[in-house]
């Protein structure tokens, strides 16, 4: 008589963000990264905090691509701190691997700016990380949340919104 081993419990299926080749990831800004030694732990796997740094770099480069320099925001007294962050780790990334950090602005509600992220293989076949980040416009001189986004920021973000809809 053979004994049957109980099967290992399985995680429930997740959202469409688990499929990197889905149309969900088309028309996103892409930021290439190659994993450096200082971004890994002792096992040669990317340290969780490195992903967050890559996402911020991708967001800043996305803004730069439409004409918003972060230094200009600082100069006009507008800071964009993170107020909410949600990260899901799907697979590990190893030392030396090349990946793409994909980002897009999801929506702007008042002074809140929501961004989506996906970190995928360069061929788009493997999904490593998905994330959502919410920023809020802050008057850096007064240390208070702004009542509305500066006009120049609002105009530039409208450009990103238009690109995301195409």
PDB file of C-alpha atoms in Angstrom:
ATOM      1  CA  UNK A   1       0.000   0.000   0.000  1.00  0.00           C
ATOM      2  CA  UNK A   2       1.361   3.347  -0.952  1.00  0.00           C
ATOM      3  CA  UNK A   3       0.739   6.324   1.211  1.00  0.00           C
ATOM      4  CA  UNK A   4      -0.319   9.510  -0.535  1.00  0.00           C
ATOM      5  CA  UNK A   5       1.442  12.587   0.676  1.00  0.00           C
ATOM      6  CA  UNK A   6      -0.787  15.571   1.268  1.00  0.00           C
ATOM      7  CA  UNK A   7      -0.316  18.112  -1.499  1.00  0.00           C
ATOM      8  CA  UNK A   8       1.455  21.360  -0.751  1.00  0.00           C
ATOM      9  CA  UNK A   9      -0.995  24.252  -0.278  1.00  0.00           C
ATOM     10  CA  UNK A  10      -0.949  26.638  -3.240  1.00  0.00           C
ATOM     11  CA  UNK A  11      -1.373  30.379  -3.333  1.00  0.00           C
ATOM     12  CA  UNK A  12      -4.502  31.603  -5.079  1.00  0.00           C
ATOM     13  CA  UNK A  13      -4.053  33.101  -8.559  1.00  0.00           C
ATOM     14  CA  UNK A  14      -3.328  36.821  -8.669  1.00  0.00           C
ATOM     15  CA  UNK A  15      -4.374  39.699 -10.905  1.00  0.00           C
ATOM     16  CA  UNK A  16      -3.492  40.437 -14.532  1.00  0.00           C
ATOM     17  CA  UNK A  17      -0.345  42.155 -13.280  1.00  0.00           C
ATOM     18  CA  UNK A  18       1.148  38.670 -12.976  1.00  0.00           C
ATOM     19  CA  UNK A  19       1.281  38.339 -16.772  1.00  0.00           C
ATOM     20  CA  UNK A  20       3.979  40.701 -18.069  1.00  0.00           C
ATOM     21  CA  UNK A  21       3.097  40.159 -21.724  1.00  0.00           C
ATOM     22  CA  UNK A  22      -0.490  41.308 -21.195  1.00  0.00           C
ATOM     23  CA  UNK A  23      -1.652  44.541 -22.853  1.00  0.00           C
ATOM     24  CA  UNK A  24      -1.647  45.965 -19.321  1.00  0.00           C
ATOM     25  CA  UNK A  25       2.103  46.682 -19.733  1.00  0.00           C
ATOM     26  CA  UNK A  26       1.982  48.357 -23.161  1.00  0.00           C
ATOM     27  CA  UNK A  27       2.786  52.082 -23.458  1.00  0.00           C
ATOM     28  CA  UNK A  28       4.620  52.230 -20.126  1.00  0.00           C
ATOM     29  CA  UNK A  29       7.858  54.180 -19.648  1.00  0.00           C
ATOM     30  CA  UNK A  30      10.784  51.729 -19.556  1.00  0.00           C
ATOM     31  CA  UNK A  31      13.913  52.198 -17.463  1.00  0.00           C
ATOM     32  CA  UNK A  32      16.656  49.573 -17.949  1.00  0.00           C
ATOM     33  CA  UNK A  33      18.651  48.354 -14.934  1.00  0.00           C
ATOM     34  CA  UNK A  34      21.524  45.897 -14.517  1.00  0.00           C
ATOM     35  CA  UNK A  35      21.938  44.506 -10.998  1.00  0.00           C
ATOM     36  CA  UNK A  36      25.136  45.729  -9.326  1.00  0.00           C
ATOM     37  CA  UNK A  37      26.836  44.066  -6.323  1.00  0.00           C
ATOM     38  CA  UNK A  38      25.837  46.850  -3.903  1.00  0.00           C
ATOM     39  CA  UNK A  39      22.143  46.187  -4.719  1.00  0.00           C
ATOM     40  CA  UNK A  40      22.235  42.582  -3.528  1.00  0.00           C
ATOM     41  CA  UNK A  41      22.333  40.657  -0.282  1.00  0.00           C
ATOM     42  CA  UNK A  42      24.968  38.047   0.627  1.00  0.00           C
ATOM     43  CA  UNK A  43      23.215  35.421  -1.498  1.00  0.00           C
ATOM     44  CA  UNK A  44      23.515  37.574  -4.632  1.00  0.00           C
ATOM     45  CA  UNK A  45      19.782  38.354  -4.729  1.00  0.00           C
ATOM     46  CA  UNK A  46      18.491  41.906  -5.090  1.00  0.00           C
ATOM     47  CA  UNK A  47      17.870  43.445  -1.673  1.00  0.00           C
ATOM     48  CA  UNK A  48      14.210  44.514  -1.323  1.00  0.00           C
ATOM     49  CA  UNK A  49      15.054  48.201  -0.857  1.00  0.00           C
ATOM     50  CA  UNK A  50      16.885  48.321  -4.203  1.00  0.00           C
ATOM     51  CA  UNK A  51      13.591  47.794  -6.023  1.00  0.00           C
ATOM     52  CA  UNK A  52      12.169  50.934  -4.421  1.00  0.00           C
ATOM     53  CA  UNK A  53      15.221  52.964  -5.472  1.00  0.00           C
ATOM     54  CA  UNK A  54      14.849  51.683  -9.056  1.00  0.00           C
ATOM     55  CA  UNK A  55      11.171  52.649  -9.067  1.00  0.00           C
ATOM     56  CA  UNK A  56      12.009  56.187  -7.962  1.00  0.00           C
ATOM     57  CA  UNK A  57      14.730  56.457 -10.628  1.00  0.00           C
ATOM     58  CA  UNK A  58      12.258  55.259 -13.275  1.00  0.00           C
ATOM     59  CA  UNK A  59       9.621  57.756 -12.115  1.00  0.00           C
ATOM     60  CA  UNK A  60      12.094  60.654 -12.215  1.00  0.00           C
ATOM     61  CA  UNK A  61      13.295  59.651 -15.699  1.00  0.00           C
ATOM     62  CA  UNK A  62       9.686  59.322 -16.865  1.00  0.00           C
ATOM     63  CA  UNK A  63       9.001  62.867 -15.668  1.00  0.00           C
ATOM     64  CA  UNK A  64      12.225  64.072 -17.313  1.00  0.00           C
ATOM     65  CA  UNK A  65      11.114  62.498 -20.602  1.00  0.00           C
ATOM     66  CA  UNK A  66       8.116  64.856 -20.699  1.00  0.00           C
ATOM     67  CA  UNK A  67      10.021  67.938 -19.588  1.00  0.00           C
ATOM     68  CA  UNK A  68       9.725  67.914 -15.787  1.00  0.00           C
ATOM     69  CA  UNK A  69      13.113  68.137 -14.084  1.00  0.00           C
ATOM     70  CA  UNK A  70      12.924  67.152 -10.423  1.00  0.00           C
ATOM     71  CA  UNK A  71      15.406  69.943  -9.613  1.00  0.00           C
ATOM     72  CA  UNK A  72      12.886  72.422 -11.061  1.00  0.00           C
ATOM     73  CA  UNK A  73      10.193  71.095  -8.729  1.00  0.00           C
ATOM     74  CA  UNK A  74      12.536  71.586  -5.792  1.00  0.00           C
ATOM     75  CA  UNK A  75      13.331  75.116  -7.005  1.00  0.00           C
ATOM     76  CA  UNK A  76       9.640  76.108  -7.011  1.00  0.00           C
ATOM     77  CA  UNK A  77       9.172  74.607  -3.530  1.00  0.00           C
ATOM     78  CA  UNK A  78       7.209  71.523  -4.569  1.00  0.00           C
ATOM     79  CA  UNK A  79       8.227  68.206  -3.078  1.00  0.00           C
ATOM     80  CA  UNK A  80       6.573  64.890  -3.963  1.00  0.00           C
ATOM     81  CA  UNK A  81       7.029  62.538  -0.989  1.00  0.00           C
ATOM     82  CA  UNK A  82       5.745  58.977  -1.039  1.00  0.00           C
ATOM     83  CA  UNK A  83       2.696  58.594   1.235  1.00  0.00           C
ATOM     84  CA  UNK A  84       1.689  55.067   0.256  1.00  0.00           C
ATOM     85  CA  UNK A  85       3.668  52.147  -1.150  1.00  0.00           C
ATOM     86  CA  UNK A  86       2.572  48.626  -1.981  1.00  0.00           C
ATOM     87  CA  UNK A  87       5.057  46.097  -3.390  1.00  0.00           C
ATOM     88  CA  UNK A  88       4.544  42.504  -4.467  1.00  0.00           C
ATOM     89  CA  UNK A  89       7.624  40.354  -5.040  1.00  0.00           C
ATOM     90  CA  UNK A  90       6.938  37.624  -7.616  1.00  0.00           C
ATOM     91  CA  UNK A  91      10.454  36.276  -8.356  1.00  0.00           C
ATOM     92  CA  UNK A  92      13.993  37.025  -7.239  1.00  0.00           C
ATOM     93  CA  UNK A  93      16.413  38.961  -9.409  1.00  0.00           C
ATOM     94  CA  UNK A  94      20.079  37.985  -9.245  1.00  0.00           C
ATOM     95  CA  UNK A  95      23.407  39.790  -9.463  1.00  0.00           C
ATOM     96  CA  UNK A  96      24.301  40.753 -13.041  1.00  0.00           C
ATOM     97  CA  UNK A  97      20.800  40.341 -14.477  1.00  0.00           C
ATOM     98  CA  UNK A  98      19.350  43.029 -16.743  1.00  0.00           C
ATOM     99  CA  UNK A  99      15.703  43.993 -16.208  1.00  0.00           C
ATOM    100  CA  UNK A 100      13.251  46.714 -17.201  1.00  0.00           C
ATOM    101  CA  UNK A 101      11.491  48.875 -14.644  1.00  0.00           C
ATOM    102  CA  UNK A 102       8.201  49.861 -16.272  1.00  0.00           C
ATOM    103  CA  UNK A 103       6.202  52.747 -14.862  1.00  0.00           C
ATOM    104  CA  UNK A 104       3.177  54.812 -15.653  1.00  0.00           C
ATOM    105  CA  UNK A 105       1.172  57.469 -13.920  1.00  0.00           C
ATOM    106  CA  UNK A 106      -2.134  55.820 -13.073  1.00  0.00           C
ATOM    107  CA  UNK A 107      -4.140  58.869 -11.989  1.00  0.00           C
ATOM    108  CA  UNK A 108      -4.039  62.284 -10.378  1.00  0.00           C
ATOM    109  CA  UNK A 109      -6.641  63.076  -7.746  1.00  0.00           C
ATOM    110  CA  UNK A 110      -6.224  66.590  -6.389  1.00  0.00           C
ATOM    111  CA  UNK A 111      -2.637  66.674  -5.133  1.00  0.00           C
ATOM    112  CA  UNK A 112      -2.277  62.875  -5.008  1.00  0.00           C
ATOM    113  CA  UNK A 113      -0.384  61.241  -7.873  1.00  0.00           C
ATOM    114  CA  UNK A 114      -0.646  57.459  -8.237  1.00  0.00           C
ATOM    115  CA  UNK A 115       1.981  55.436 -10.124  1.00  0.00           C
ATOM    116  CA  UNK A 116       2.053  51.790 -11.190  1.00  0.00           C
ATOM    117  CA  UNK A 117       5.220  49.714 -11.639  1.00  0.00           C
ATOM    118  CA  UNK A 118       6.264  46.378 -13.067  1.00  0.00           C
ATOM    119  CA  UNK A 119       9.808  45.033 -13.081  1.00  0.00           C
ATOM    120  CA  UNK A 120      10.163  42.503 -15.885  1.00  0.00           C
ATOM    121  CA  UNK A 121      12.830  40.639 -17.835  1.00  0.00           C
ATOM    122  CA  UNK A 122      14.222  42.450 -20.875  1.00  0.00           C
ATOM    123  CA  UNK A 123      12.259  40.113 -23.155  1.00  0.00           C
ATOM    124  CA  UNK A 124       9.081  40.766 -21.159  1.00  0.00           C
ATOM    125  CA  UNK A 125       8.541  37.091 -20.358  1.00  0.00           C
ATOM    126  CA  UNK A 126       9.267  37.110 -16.594  1.00  0.00           C
ATOM    127  CA  UNK A 127       7.557  39.265 -13.999  1.00  0.00           C
ATOM    128  CA  UNK A 128       9.647  39.996 -10.906  1.00  0.00           C
ATOM    129  CA  UNK A 129       7.901  42.825  -9.036  1.00  0.00           C
ATOM    130  CA  UNK A 130       4.688  44.844  -9.228  1.00  0.00           C
ATOM    131  CA  UNK A 131       4.043  47.942  -7.153  1.00  0.00           C
ATOM    132  CA  UNK A 132       1.848  50.965  -6.613  1.00  0.00           C
ATOM    133  CA  UNK A 133       3.075  54.269  -5.193  1.00  0.00           C
ATOM    134  CA  UNK A 134       1.127  57.359  -4.157  1.00  0.00           C
ATOM    135  CA  UNK A 135       2.850  60.736  -3.995  1.00  0.00           C
ATOM    136  CA  UNK A 136       1.416  63.942  -2.589  1.00  0.00           C
ATOM    137  CA  UNK A 137       2.427  67.513  -3.484  1.00  0.00           C
ATOM    138  CA  UNK A 138       4.026  69.208  -0.511  1.00  0.00           C
ATOM    139  CA  UNK A 139       4.942  72.874  -0.070  1.00  0.00           C
ATOM    140  CA  UNK A 140       8.523  72.296   1.085  1.00  0.00           C
ATOM    141  CA  UNK A 141       8.878  75.795   2.572  1.00  0.00           C
ATOM    142  CA  UNK A 142       5.835  75.478   4.835  1.00  0.00           C
ATOM    143  CA  UNK A 143       5.982  71.700   5.245  1.00  0.00           C
ATOM    144  CA  UNK A 144       2.294  71.363   4.378  1.00  0.00           C
ATOM    145  CA  UNK A 145       0.322  69.578   1.710  1.00  0.00           C
ATOM    146  CA  UNK A 146      -0.498  71.910  -1.175  1.00  0.00           C
ATOM    147  CA  UNK A 147      -4.119  72.766  -1.927  1.00  0.00           C
ATOM    148  CA  UNK A 148      -3.467  72.177  -5.623  1.00  0.00           C
ATOM    149  CA  UNK A 149      -0.628  71.170  -7.913  1.00  0.00           C
ATOM    150  CA  UNK A 150       1.427  74.003  -9.423  1.00  0.00           C
ATOM    151  CA  UNK A 151       0.113  74.824 -12.928  1.00  0.00           C
ATOM    152  CA  UNK A 152       3.351  73.731 -14.632  1.00  0.00           C
ATOM    153  CA  UNK A 153       3.215  70.345 -12.892  1.00  0.00           C
ATOM    154  CA  UNK A 154      -0.494  69.921 -13.689  1.00  0.00           C
ATOM    155  CA  UNK A 155       0.161  70.670 -17.386  1.00  0.00           C
ATOM    156  CA  UNK A 156       3.074  68.235 -17.590  1.00  0.00           C
ATOM    157  CA  UNK A 157       1.133  65.478 -15.840  1.00  0.00           C
ATOM    158  CA  UNK A 158      -1.682  65.987 -18.337  1.00  0.00           C
ATOM    159  CA  UNK A 159       0.897  65.069 -21.034  1.00  0.00           C
ATOM    160  CA  UNK A 160       1.603  61.758 -19.272  1.00  0.00           C
ATOM    161  CA  UNK A 161      -2.134  61.089 -18.938  1.00  0.00           C
ATOM    162  CA  UNK A 162      -2.565  61.630 -22.671  1.00  0.00           C
ATOM    163  CA  UNK A 163       0.348  59.272 -23.448  1.00  0.00           C
ATOM    164  CA  UNK A 164      -1.116  56.554 -21.195  1.00  0.00           C
ATOM    165  CA  UNK A 165      -4.446  56.682 -23.015  1.00  0.00           C
ATOM    166  CA  UNK A 166      -2.863  56.142 -26.456  1.00  0.00           C
TER     167      UNK A 166
END
